[in-house]
CSV table of N, CA and C in Angstrom, one decimal:
chain,number,residue,atom,x,y,z
A,35,UNK,N,-3.2,-19.6,13.9
A,35,UNK,CA,-2.4,-18.5,13.3
A,35,UNK,C,-3.3,-17.3,12.9
A,36,UNK,N,-2.9,-16.1,13.3
A,36,UNK,CA,-3.7,-15.0,12.9
A,36,UNK,C,-3.0,-14.3,11.7
A,37,UNK,N,-3.8,-14.3,10.6
A,37,UNK,CA,-3.3,-13.7,9.3
A,37,UNK,C,-4.2,-12.5,8.9
A,38,UNK,N,-3.5,-11.5,8.5
A,38,UNK,CA,-4.3,-10.3,8.1
A,38,UNK,C,-3.7,-9.9,6.7
A,39,UNK,N,-4.5,-9.0,6.0
A,39,UNK,CA,-4.2,-8.5,4.7
A,39,UNK,C,-4.2,-7.0,4.8
A,40,UNK,N,-3.2,-6.4,4.3
A,40,UNK,CA,-3.2,-4.9,4.2
A,40,UNK,C,-3.2,-4.6,2.7
A,41,UNK,N,-4.4,-4.4,2.2
A,41,UNK,CA,-4.5,-4.1,0.7
A,41,UNK,C,-4.4,-2.6,0.4
A,42,UNK,N,-3.9,-2.4,-0.8
A,42,UNK,CA,-3.8,-1.0,-1.3
A,42,UNK,C,-3.2,-1.0,-2.7
A,43,UNK,N,-3.2,0.2,-3.3
A,43,UNK,CA,-2.6,0.3,-4.6
A,43,UNK,C,-1.1,0.5,-4.5
A,44,UNK,N,-0.6,1.2,-3.5
A,44,UNK,CA,0.8,1.3,-3.2
A,44,UNK,C,1.6,1.8,-4.4
A,45,UNK,N,1.1,2.9,-5.0
A,45,UNK,CA,1.6,3.4,-6.3
A,45,UNK,C,2.2,4.8,-6.2
A,46,UNK,N,3.3,5.0,-5.6
A,46,UNK,CA,4.2,4.1,-5.0
A,46,UNK,C,4.0,3.9,-3.5
A,47,UNK,N,4.6,2.9,-2.9
A,47,UNK,CA,4.6,2.8,-1.4
A,47,UNK,C,5.2,4.0,-0.8
A,48,UNK,N,4.6,4.4,0.3
A,48,UNK,CA,5.2,5.6,1.0
A,48,UNK,C,5.6,5.2,2.5
A,49,UNK,N,6.3,6.1,3.1
A,49,UNK,CA,6.7,5.9,4.5
A,49,UNK,C,5.4,5.7,5.4
A,50,UNK,N,4.3,6.3,5.0
A,50,UNK,CA,3.1,6.2,5.8
A,50,UNK,C,2.6,4.7,5.6
A,51,UNK,N,2.7,4.1,4.4
A,51,UNK,CA,2.3,2.7,4.2
A,51,UNK,C,3.2,1.8,5.1
A,52,UNK,N,4.5,2.1,5.1
A,52,UNK,CA,5.5,1.3,5.9
A,52,UNK,C,5.2,1.4,7.4
A,53,UNK,N,4.7,2.5,7.8
A,53,UNK,CA,4.4,2.7,9.2
A,53,UNK,C,3.2,1.8,9.6
A,54,UNK,N,2.2,1.7,8.7
A,54,UNK,CA,1.1,0.9,8.9
A,54,UNK,C,1.5,-0.6,8.9
A,55,UNK,N,2.4,-1.0,7.9
A,55,UNK,CA,2.9,-2.3,7.8
A,55,UNK,C,3.5,-2.8,9.1
A,56,UNK,N,4.4,-1.9,9.6
A,56,UNK,CA,5.2,-2.3,10.8
A,56,UNK,C,4.2,-2.5,12.0
A,57,UNK,N,3.3,-1.6,12.1
A,57,UNK,CA,2.3,-1.6,13.3
A,57,UNK,C,1.4,-2.9,13.1
A,58,UNK,N,0.9,-3.1,11.9
A,58,UNK,CA,0.0,-4.3,11.7
A,58,UNK,C,0.8,-5.6,11.9
A,59,UNK,N,2.0,-5.6,11.5
A,59,UNK,CA,2.8,-6.9,11.6
A,59,UNK,C,3.1,-7.2,13.1
A,60,UNK,N,3.1,-6.2,13.9
A,60,UNK,CA,3.3,-6.5,15.4
A,60,UNK,C,2.0,-7.1,16.0
A,61,UNK,N,0.9,-6.9,15.3
A,61,UNK,CA,-0.4,-7.4,15.9
A,61,UNK,C,-0.8,-8.8,15.4
A,62,UNK,N,-0.2,-9.2,14.3
A,62,UNK,CA,-0.7,-10.5,13.7
A,62,UNK,C,0.5,-11.4,13.5
A,63,UNK,N,0.3,-12.7,13.4
A,63,UNK,CA,1.3,-13.7,13.2
A,63,UNK,C,1.9,-13.5,11.8
A,64,UNK,N,1.0,-13.2,10.8
A,64,UNK,CA,1.4,-13.0,9.4
A,64,UNK,C,0.6,-11.8,8.8
A,65,UNK,N,1.3,-11.0,8.0
A,65,UNK,CA,0.6,-9.9,7.3
A,65,UNK,C,1.0,-10.1,5.9
A,66,UNK,N,-0.1,-10.1,5.1
A,66,UNK,CA,0.1,-10.1,3.6
A,66,UNK,C,-0.2,-8.7,3.1
A,67,UNK,N,0.8,-8.0,2.5
A,67,UNK,CA,0.6,-6.7,1.9
A,67,UNK,C,0.2,-7.0,0.5
A,68,UNK,N,-1.0,-6.7,0.1
A,68,UNK,CA,-1.5,-7.1,-1.2
A,68,UNK,C,-1.8,-5.9,-2.1
A,69,UNK,N,-1.0,-5.9,-3.2
A,69,UNK,CA,-1.2,-4.8,-4.2
A,69,UNK,C,-2.5,-5.1,-4.9
A,70,UNK,N,-3.4,-4.2,-4.8
A,70,UNK,CA,-4.8,-4.4,-5.4
A,70,UNK,C,-4.9,-3.4,-6.6
A,71,UNK,N,-5.7,-3.7,-7.5
A,71,UNK,CA,-6.0,-2.8,-8.6
A,71,UNK,C,-7.3,-2.1,-8.2
A,72,UNK,N,-7.2,-0.7,-8.2
A,72,UNK,CA,-8.3,0.1,-7.9
A,72,UNK,C,-8.9,0.6,-9.2
A,73,UNK,N,-10.1,0.1,-9.5
A,73,UNK,CA,-10.7,0.4,-10.8
A,73,UNK,C,-11.1,1.8,-10.9
A,74,UNK,N,-11.2,2.6,-9.8
A,74,UNK,CA,-11.6,4.0,-9.9
A,74,UNK,C,-10.4,4.9,-10.1
A,75,UNK,N,-9.2,4.3,-10.1
A,75,UNK,CA,-8.0,5.1,-10.3
A,75,UNK,C,-7.5,4.9,-11.8
A,76,UNK,N,-6.9,5.9,-12.3
A,76,UNK,CA,-6.4,5.8,-13.7
A,76,UNK,C,-5.1,4.9,-13.7
A,77,UNK,N,-4.5,4.7,-14.8
A,77,UNK,CA,-3.3,3.9,-14.9
A,77,UNK,C,-2.3,4.4,-14.0
A,78,UNK,N,-1.6,3.5,-13.4
A,78,UNK,CA,-0.6,3.9,-12.3
A,78,UNK,C,0.7,4.3,-12.8
A,79,UNK,N,1.5,4.8,-11.9
A,79,UNK,CA,2.9,5.1,-12.2
A,79,UNK,C,3.7,3.8,-12.5
A,80,UNK,N,3.4,2.7,-11.7
A,80,UNK,CA,4.0,1.4,-11.8
A,80,UNK,C,3.0,0.4,-12.1
A,81,UNK,N,3.4,-0.7,-12.8
A,81,UNK,CA,2.5,-1.8,-13.0
A,81,UNK,C,2.3,-2.5,-11.6
A,82,UNK,N,1.2,-3.3,-11.5
A,82,UNK,CA,1.1,-4.1,-10.2
A,82,UNK,C,2.3,-5.0,-9.9
A,83,UNK,N,2.9,-5.5,-10.9
A,83,UNK,CA,4.1,-6.4,-10.7
A,83,UNK,C,5.3,-5.6,-10.2
A,84,UNK,N,5.4,-4.4,-10.8
A,84,UNK,CA,6.5,-3.5,-10.3
A,84,UNK,C,6.3,-3.0,-8.9
A,85,UNK,N,5.0,-2.8,-8.5
A,85,UNK,CA,4.7,-2.3,-7.2
A,85,UNK,C,5.0,-3.4,-6.2
A,86,UNK,N,4.7,-4.7,-6.5
A,86,UNK,CA,5.1,-5.8,-5.7
A,86,UNK,C,6.6,-5.8,-5.4
A,87,UNK,N,7.4,-5.7,-6.5
A,87,UNK,CA,8.8,-5.7,-6.3
A,87,UNK,C,9.3,-4.5,-5.5
A,88,UNK,N,8.8,-3.3,-5.7
A,88,UNK,CA,9.1,-2.2,-4.9
A,88,UNK,C,8.8,-2.4,-3.4
A,89,UNK,N,7.6,-3.0,-3.2
A,89,UNK,CA,7.2,-3.2,-1.8
A,89,UNK,C,8.2,-4.3,-1.2
A,90,UNK,N,8.5,-5.3,-1.9
A,90,UNK,CA,9.4,-6.3,-1.4
A,90,UNK,C,10.8,-5.7,-1.0
A,91,UNK,N,11.2,-4.8,-1.8
A,91,UNK,CA,12.5,-4.0,-1.5
A,91,UNK,C,12.3,-3.2,-0.2
A,92,UNK,N,11.2,-2.6,-0.1
A,92,UNK,CA,10.9,-1.7,1.1
A,92,UNK,C,10.8,-2.4,2.4
A,93,UNK,N,10.1,-3.6,2.4
A,93,UNK,CA,9.9,-4.3,3.6
A,93,UNK,C,11.0,-5.3,4.0
A,94,UNK,N,11.9,-5.6,3.1
A,94,UNK,CA,13.0,-6.6,3.2
A,94,UNK,C,13.8,-6.4,4.5
A,95,UNK,N,14.2,-5.1,4.8
A,95,UNK,CA,15.0,-4.9,5.9
A,95,UNK,C,14.4,-4.2,7.1
A,96,UNK,N,13.1,-4.4,7.3
A,96,UNK,CA,12.4,-3.7,8.4
A,96,UNK,C,12.9,-4.4,9.7
A,97,UNK,N,13.5,-3.6,10.6
A,97,UNK,CA,14.1,-4.2,11.8
A,97,UNK,C,13.0,-4.9,12.7
A,98,UNK,N,13.3,-6.0,13.2
A,98,UNK,CA,12.4,-6.7,14.1
A,98,UNK,C,11.4,-7.6,13.5
A,99,UNK,N,11.3,-7.6,12.2
A,99,UNK,CA,10.4,-8.5,11.5
A,99,UNK,C,11.1,-9.8,11.1
A,100,UNK,N,10.6,-10.9,11.7
A,100,UNK,CA,11.3,-12.2,11.3
A,100,UNK,C,10.9,-12.5,9.9
A,101,UNK,N,11.7,-13.2,9.2
A,101,UNK,CA,11.5,-13.6,7.8
A,101,UNK,C,10.2,-14.4,7.7
A,102,UNK,N,9.4,-14.0,6.7
A,102,UNK,CA,8.1,-14.7,6.5
A,102,UNK,C,6.9,-14.1,7.2
A,103,UNK,N,7.1,-13.2,8.1
A,103,UNK,CA,6.0,-12.6,8.8
A,103,UNK,C,5.3,-11.6,8.0
A,104,UNK,N,6.0,-11.0,7.0
A,104,UNK,CA,5.4,-10.1,6.1
A,104,UNK,C,5.6,-10.6,4.7
A,105,UNK,N,4.5,-10.8,4.0
A,105,UNK,CA,4.6,-11.3,2.6
A,105,UNK,C,4.0,-10.2,1.7
A,106,UNK,N,4.5,-10.1,0.5
A,106,UNK,CA,4.0,-9.2,-0.4
A,106,UNK,C,3.4,-10.0,-1.6
A,107,UNK,N,2.2,-9.6,-2.0
A,107,UNK,CA,1.5,-10.3,-3.1
A,107,UNK,C,0.6,-9.3,-3.9
A,108,UNK,N,-0.1,-9.8,-4.9
A,108,UNK,CA,-1.0,-8.9,-5.6
A,108,UNK,C,-2.3,-9.7,-5.9
A,109,UNK,N,-3.3,-9.0,-6.2
A,109,UNK,CA,-4.6,-9.6,-6.6
A,109,UNK,C,-5.4,-8.7,-7.5
A,110,UNK,N,-5.9,-9.2,-8.6
A,110,UNK,CA,-6.7,-8.4,-9.5
A,110,UNK,C,-8.2,-8.4,-9.1
A,111,UNK,N,-8.5,-9.3,-8.1
A,111,UNK,CA,-9.9,-9.5,-7.7
A,111,UNK,C,-10.3,-8.8,-6.5
A,112,UNK,N,-11.4,-9.3,-5.9
A,112,UNK,CA,-12.0,-8.7,-4.7
A,112,UNK,C,-11.2,-9.1,-3.5
A,113,UNK,N,-11.1,-8.2,-2.5
A,113,UNK,CA,-10.4,-8.5,-1.3
A,113,UNK,C,-11.0,-9.7,-0.6
A,114,UNK,N,-12.3,-9.7,-0.5
A,114,UNK,CA,-12.9,-10.8,0.2
A,114,UNK,C,-12.6,-12.2,-0.4
A,115,UNK,N,-12.5,-12.3,-1.7
A,115,UNK,CA,-12.1,-13.5,-2.3
A,115,UNK,C,-10.7,-13.9,-2.0
A,116,UNK,N,-9.8,-12.9,-2.0
A,116,UNK,CA,-8.4,-13.1,-1.7
A,116,UNK,C,-8.2,-13.6,-0.2
A,117,UNK,N,-9.0,-12.9,0.6
A,117,UNK,CA,-8.9,-13.2,2.1
A,117,UNK,C,-9.4,-14.7,2.3
A,118,UNK,N,-10.4,-15.1,1.7
A,118,UNK,CA,-10.9,-16.5,1.8
A,118,UNK,C,-9.8,-17.5,1.3
A,119,UNK,N,-9.3,-17.2,0.2
A,119,UNK,CA,-8.3,-18.1,-0.5
A,119,UNK,C,-7.0,-18.2,0.4
A,120,UNK,N,-6.7,-17.2,1.2
A,120,UNK,CA,-5.4,-17.1,1.9
A,120,UNK,C,-5.7,-17.3,3.5
A,121,UNK,N,-6.9,-17.6,3.8
A,121,UNK,CA,-7.2,-17.8,5.3
A,121,UNK,C,-7.0,-16.6,6.1
A,122,UNK,N,-7.2,-15.4,5.6
A,122,UNK,CA,-7.1,-14.2,6.4
A,122,UNK,C,-8.4,-13.9,7.1
A,123,UNK,N,-8.3,-13.5,8.3
A,123,UNK,CA,-9.5,-13.1,9.1
A,123,UNK,C,-9.7,-11.6,9.2
A,124,UNK,N,-8.7,-10.8,8.9
A,124,UNK,CA,-8.7,-9.4,9.1
A,124,UNK,C,-8.1,-8.6,7.9
A,125,UNK,N,-8.7,-7.5,7.6
A,125,UNK,CA,-8.2,-6.6,6.6
A,125,UNK,C,-7.7,-5.3,7.4
A,126,UNK,N,-6.5,-4.9,7.1
A,126,UNK,CA,-6.0,-3.7,7.8
A,126,UNK,C,-6.1,-2.5,6.9
A,127,UNK,N,-6.7,-1.4,7.4
A,127,UNK,CA,-6.8,-0.2,6.5
A,127,UNK,C,-6.2,1.0,7.3
A,128,UNK,N,-5.4,1.8,6.7
A,128,UNK,CA,-4.9,3.0,7.3
A,128,UNK,C,-5.8,4.2,7.0
A,129,UNK,N,-6.0,5.0,8.0
A,129,UNK,CA,-6.8,6.2,7.9
A,129,UNK,C,-6.0,7.4,8.1
A,130,UNK,N,-6.1,8.4,7.2
A,130,UNK,CA,-5.4,9.7,7.3
A,130,UNK,C,-6.4,10.8,7.8
A,131,UNK,N,-7.6,10.7,7.2
A,131,UNK,CA,-8.5,11.8,7.5
A,131,UNK,C,-9.9,11.3,7.5
A,132,UNK,N,-10.9,12.2,7.8
A,132,UNK,CA,-12.3,11.8,7.9
A,132,UNK,C,-12.7,11.3,6.5
A,133,UNK,N,-12.2,11.9,5.4
A,133,UNK,CA,-12.7,11.4,4.1
A,133,UNK,C,-12.2,10.0,3.9
A,134,UNK,N,-11.1,9.6,4.4
A,134,UNK,CA,-10.7,8.2,4.3
A,134,UNK,C,-11.7,7.3,5.1
A,135,UNK,N,-12.1,7.8,6.3
A,135,UNK,CA,-12.9,7.0,7.2
A,135,UNK,C,-14.2,6.7,6.5
A,136,UNK,N,-14.9,7.7,5.9
A,136,UNK,CA,-16.2,7.5,5.2
A,136,UNK,C,-16.1,6.4,4.1
A,137,UNK,N,-15.1,6.5,3.3
A,137,UNK,CA,-14.9,5.6,2.2
A,137,UNK,C,-14.6,4.2,2.7
A,138,UNK,N,-13.7,4.1,3.7
A,138,UNK,CA,-13.2,2.8,4.2
A,138,UNK,C,-14.3,2.1,5.0
A,139,UNK,N,-15.1,2.8,5.8
A,139,UNK,CA,-16.2,2.2,6.5
A,139,UNK,C,-17.2,1.6,5.5
A,140,UNK,N,-17.5,2.3,4.4
A,140,UNK,CA,-18.4,1.8,3.4
A,140,UNK,C,-17.9,0.5,2.8
A,141,UNK,N,-16.6,0.5,2.5
A,141,UNK,CA,-16.0,-0.7,2.0
A,141,UNK,C,-16.0,-1.9,3.0
A,142,UNK,N,-15.8,-1.5,4.3
A,142,UNK,CA,-15.8,-2.6,5.3
A,142,UNK,C,-17.1,-3.2,5.4
A,143,UNK,N,-18.2,-2.4,5.4
A,143,UNK,CA,-19.6,-2.9,5.5
A,143,UNK,C,-19.8,-3.9,4.3
A,144,UNK,N,-19.5,-3.4,3.1
A,144,UNK,CA,-19.7,-4.2,1.9
A,144,UNK,C,-18.9,-5.6,2.0
A,145,UNK,N,-17.6,-5.5,2.4
A,145,UNK,CA,-16.8,-6.6,2.6
A,145,UNK,C,-17.4,-7.6,3.6
A,146,UNK,N,-17.9,-7.1,4.6
A,146,UNK,CA,-18.5,-7.9,5.7
A,146,UNK,C,-19.7,-8.6,5.2
A,147,UNK,N,-20.5,-8.0,4.3
A,147,UNK,CA,-21.7,-8.6,3.7
A,147,UNK,C,-21.2,-9.8,2.8
A,148,UNK,N,-20.2,-9.5,2.0
A,148,UNK,CA,-19.7,-10.6,1.1
A,148,UNK,C,-18.9,-11.7,1.8
A,149,UNK,N,-18.3,-11.4,2.9
A,149,UNK,CA,-17.5,-12.4,3.7
A,149,UNK,C,-17.6,-12.0,5.2
A,150,UNK,N,-18.7,-12.6,5.8
A,150,UNK,CA,-18.9,-12.2,7.2
A,150,UNK,C,-17.8,-12.6,8.2
A,151,UNK,N,-16.8,-13.4,7.7
A,151,UNK,CA,-15.7,-13.8,8.6
A,151,UNK,C,-14.5,-12.8,8.5
A,152,UNK,N,-14.6,-11.9,7.6
A,152,UNK,CA,-13.5,-10.9,7.4
A,152,UNK,C,-13.8,-9.6,8.2
A,153,UNK,N,-13.0,-9.4,9.2
A,153,UNK,CA,-13.1,-8.1,10.0
A,153,UNK,C,-12.2,-7.1,9.4
A,154,UNK,N,-12.6,-5.8,9.5
A,154,UNK,CA,-11.7,-4.7,9.0
A,154,UNK,C,-11.2,-4.0,10.3
A,155,UNK,N,-9.9,-3.8,10.3
A,155,UNK,CA,-9.3,-3.1,11.4
A,155,UNK,C,-8.7,-1.8,10.9
A,156,UNK,N,-9.1,-0.7,11.5
A,156,UNK,CA,-8.6,0.6,11.1
A,156,UNK,C,-7.4,1.1,12.0
A,157,UNK,N,-6.3,1.5,11.3
A,157,UNK,CA,-5.2,2.1,12.1
A,157,UNK,C,-5.1,3.5,11.7
A,158,UNK,N,-5.2,4.4,12.6
A,158,UNK,CA,-5.0,5.8,12.3
A,158,UNK,C,-3.5,6.1,12.0
A,159,UNK,N,-3.4,6.9,10.9
A,159,UNK,CA,-2.0,7.2,10.5
A,159,UNK,C,-1.3,7.9,11.6
A,160,UNK,N,0.0,7.7,11.7
A,160,UNK,CA,0.9,8.4,12.6
A,160,UNK,C,0.8,9.9,12.2
A,161,UNK,N,0.9,10.8,13.2
A,161,UNK,CA,0.8,12.2,12.9
A,161,UNK,C,1.7,12.7,11.8
A,162,UNK,N,2.9,12.2,11.7
A,162,UNK,CA,3.8,12.7,10.7
A,162,UNK,C,3.5,12.3,9.3
A,163,UNK,N,2.6,11.3,9.2
A,163,UNK,CA,2.2,10.9,7.8
A,163,UNK,C,0.8,11.2,7.4
A,164,UNK,N,0.0,12.0,8.2
A,164,UNK,CA,-1.4,12.2,7.9
A,164,UNK,C,-1.5,13.0,6.6
A,165,UNK,N,-0.6,13.7,6.1
A,165,UNK,CA,-0.6,14.4,4.9
A,165,UNK,C,-0.2,13.7,3.7
A,166,UNK,N,0.4,12.5,3.9
A,166,UNK,CA,1.2,11.8,2.9
A,166,UNK,C,0.3,10.8,2.1
A,167,UNK,N,0.4,10.9,0.8
A,167,UNK,CA,-0.3,9.9,-0.1
A,167,UNK,C,0.6,9.6,-1.3
A,168,UNK,N,0.3,8.5,-2.0
A,168,UNK,CA,1.0,8.3,-3.2
A,168,UNK,C,0.8,9.3,-4.2
A,169,UNK,N,-0.4,9.9,-4.2
A,169,UNK,CA,-0.7,11.0,-5.2
A,169,UNK,C,0.2,12.2,-4.9
A,170,UNK,N,0.4,12.6,-3.7
A,170,UNK,CA,1.3,13.7,-3.3
A,170,UNK,C,2.7,13.3,-3.7
A,171,UNK,N,3.2,12.1,-3.5
A,171,UNK,CA,4.5,11.7,-3.8
A,171,UNK,C,4.7,11.9,-5.3
A,172,UNK,N,3.8,11.4,-6.1
A,172,UNK,CA,3.9,11.5,-7.6
A,172,UNK,C,4.0,13.0,-8.0
A,173,UNK,N,3.2,13.8,-7.4
A,173,UNK,CA,3.3,15.2,-7.7
A,173,UNK,C,4.6,15.9,-7.4
A,174,UNK,N,5.1,15.5,-6.2
A,174,UNK,CA,6.4,16.0,-5.8
A,174,UNK,C,7.5,15.5,-6.8
A,175,UNK,N,7.5,14.2,-7.1
A,175,UNK,CA,8.4,13.6,-8.0
A,175,UNK,C,8.4,14.3,-9.4
A,176,UNK,N,7.2,14.7,-9.8
A,176,UNK,CA,7.0,15.3,-11.1
A,176,UNK,C,7.8,16.6,-11.2
A,177,UNK,N,8.0,17.3,-10.0
A,177,UNK,CA,8.7,18.6,-10.0
A,177,UNK,C,10.1,18.4,-9.4
A,178,UNK,N,10.6,17.2,-9.3
A,178,UNK,CA,11.9,17.0,-8.9
A,178,UNK,C,12.2,17.2,-7.4
A,179,UNK,N,11.2,17.2,-6.6
A,179,UNK,CA,11.4,17.3,-5.1
A,179,UNK,C,12.2,16.1,-4.5
A,180,UNK,N,12.9,16.3,-3.5
A,180,UNK,CA,13.6,15.3,-2.7
A,180,UNK,C,12.6,14.4,-2.1
A,181,UNK,N,12.5,13.1,-2.4
A,181,UNK,CA,11.5,12.2,-1.9
A,181,UNK,C,12.0,11.5,-0.6
A,182,UNK,N,13.2,11.7,-0.2
A,182,UNK,CA,13.8,11.0,0.9
A,182,UNK,C,13.0,10.9,2.2
A,183,UNK,N,12.1,11.9,2.5
A,183,UNK,CA,11.3,11.9,3.7
A,183,UNK,C,9.9,11.4,3.4
A,184,UNK,N,9.7,10.9,2.3
A,184,UNK,CA,8.3,10.5,1.9
A,184,UNK,C,8.2,9.0,1.4
A,185,UNK,N,9.2,8.5,0.8
A,185,UNK,CA,9.1,7.1,0.4
A,185,UNK,C,10.4,6.3,0.9
A,186,UNK,N,10.3,5.0,1.0
A,186,UNK,CA,11.5,4.3,1.5
A,186,UNK,C,12.7,4.5,0.6
A,187,UNK,N,13.8,4.6,1.3
A,187,UNK,CA,15.1,5.0,0.5
A,187,UNK,C,15.4,4.0,-0.6
A,188,UNK,N,14.9,2.7,-0.4
A,188,UNK,CA,15.1,1.6,-1.3
A,188,UNK,C,14.5,1.9,-2.7
A,189,UNK,N,13.5,2.8,-2.7
A,189,UNK,CA,12.7,3.0,-3.9
A,189,UNK,C,12.8,4.4,-4.5
A,190,UNK,N,13.5,5.3,-3.8
A,190,UNK,CA,13.5,6.7,-4.3
A,190,UNK,C,14.0,6.7,-5.7
A,191,UNK,N,15.1,6.0,-6.0
A,191,UNK,CA,15.6,6.1,-7.4
A,191,UNK,C,14.7,5.5,-8.4
A,192,UNK,N,13.9,4.5,-8.1
A,192,UNK,CA,13.0,3.9,-9.0
A,192,UNK,C,11.8,4.9,-9.3
A,193,UNK,N,11.4,5.6,-8.3
A,193,UNK,CA,10.3,6.6,-8.5
A,193,UNK,C,10.8,7.7,-9.4
A,194,UNK,N,12.0,8.2,-9.1
A,194,UNK,CA,12.5,9.3,-9.8
A,194,UNK,C,12.8,8.9,-11.3
A,195,UNK,N,13.3,7.7,-11.5
A,195,UNK,CA,13.6,7.2,-12.8
A,195,UNK,C,12.3,7.1,-13.6
A,196,UNK,N,11.3,6.5,-13.0
A,196,UNK,CA,10.0,6.3,-13.7
A,196,UNK,C,9.4,7.7,-14.1
A,197,UNK,N,9.5,8.7,-13.2
A,197,UNK,CA,9.0,10.0,-13.5
A,197,UNK,C,9.7,10.6,-14.6
A,198,UNK,N,11.1,10.5,-14.7
A,198,UNK,CA,11.9,11.0,-15.8
A,198,UNK,C,11.4,10.3,-17.1
A,199,UNK,N,11.2,9.0,-17.1
A,199,UNK,CA,10.8,8.3,-18.2
A,199,UNK,C,9.4,8.9,-18.8
A,200,UNK,N,8.5,9.1,-17.8
A,200,UNK,CA,7.2,9.6,-18.2
A,200,UNK,C,7.2,11.0,-18.8
A,201,UNK,N,8.1,11.8,-18.1
A,201,UNK,CA,8.2,13.2,-18.5
A,201,UNK,C,8.9,13.3,-19.9
A,202,UNK,N,9.8,12.4,-20.1
A,202,UNK,CA,10.5,12.3,-21.4
A,202,UNK,C,9.6,11.9,-22.6
A,203,UNK,N,8.5,11.2,-22.3
A,203,UNK,CA,7.6,10.8,-23.4
A,203,UNK,C,6.5,11.8,-23.6
A,204,UNK,N,6.2,12.6,-22.6
A,204,UNK,CA,5.1,13.6,-22.7
A,204,UNK,C,5.3,14.5,-23.9
A,205,UNK,N,4.3,14.7,-24.7
A,205,UNK,CA,4.5,15.7,-25.8
A,205,UNK,C,5.1,15.1,-27.0
A,206,UNK,N,5.5,13.9,-27.0
A,206,UNK,CA,6.2,13.3,-28.1
A,206,UNK,C,5.2,12.4,-28.9
A,207,UNK,N,4.0,12.2,-28.4
A,207,UNK,CA,3.0,11.3,-29.1
A,207,UNK,C,2.3,12.1,-30.1
A,208,UNK,N,1.8,11.4,-31.1
A,208,UNK,CA,0.8,12.0,-32.1
A,208,UNK,C,1.5,12.6,-33.2
């Protein structure tokens, strides 16, 4: 059985992420979408547990995916350790731009040194999602933009609600 992991912060999951999930799921028997904690990023919009739940909502009704082929999980540790523990032989990474490539190749080389059995597979973003990132989604949500073309419909309300909660607490501390 060929099992791969698609790791990311997914804060929040975007339609670009879903595009990579669908394409990777077609290439492997099983795909684990793993919410990872990125120590270089500040506190997220959602907790890792909330991100897992939002991802599960987003992938639940993907047409053509048999039940169990896409699993959602989280890990606070290194990708290579998670891959060993779950028998995954490949890590799937989506690339939007050259800047993504430089960073992801560096991580792939490090991961390969730590776990020589883990291959990294890069999937170029679909044209219509090359501009899209979770950071851009959060910025649009902050200003009340319609998120319908950027995040799965199943989570639009959750993103908007969280942003309203955060905006409601700004300036009230101290």
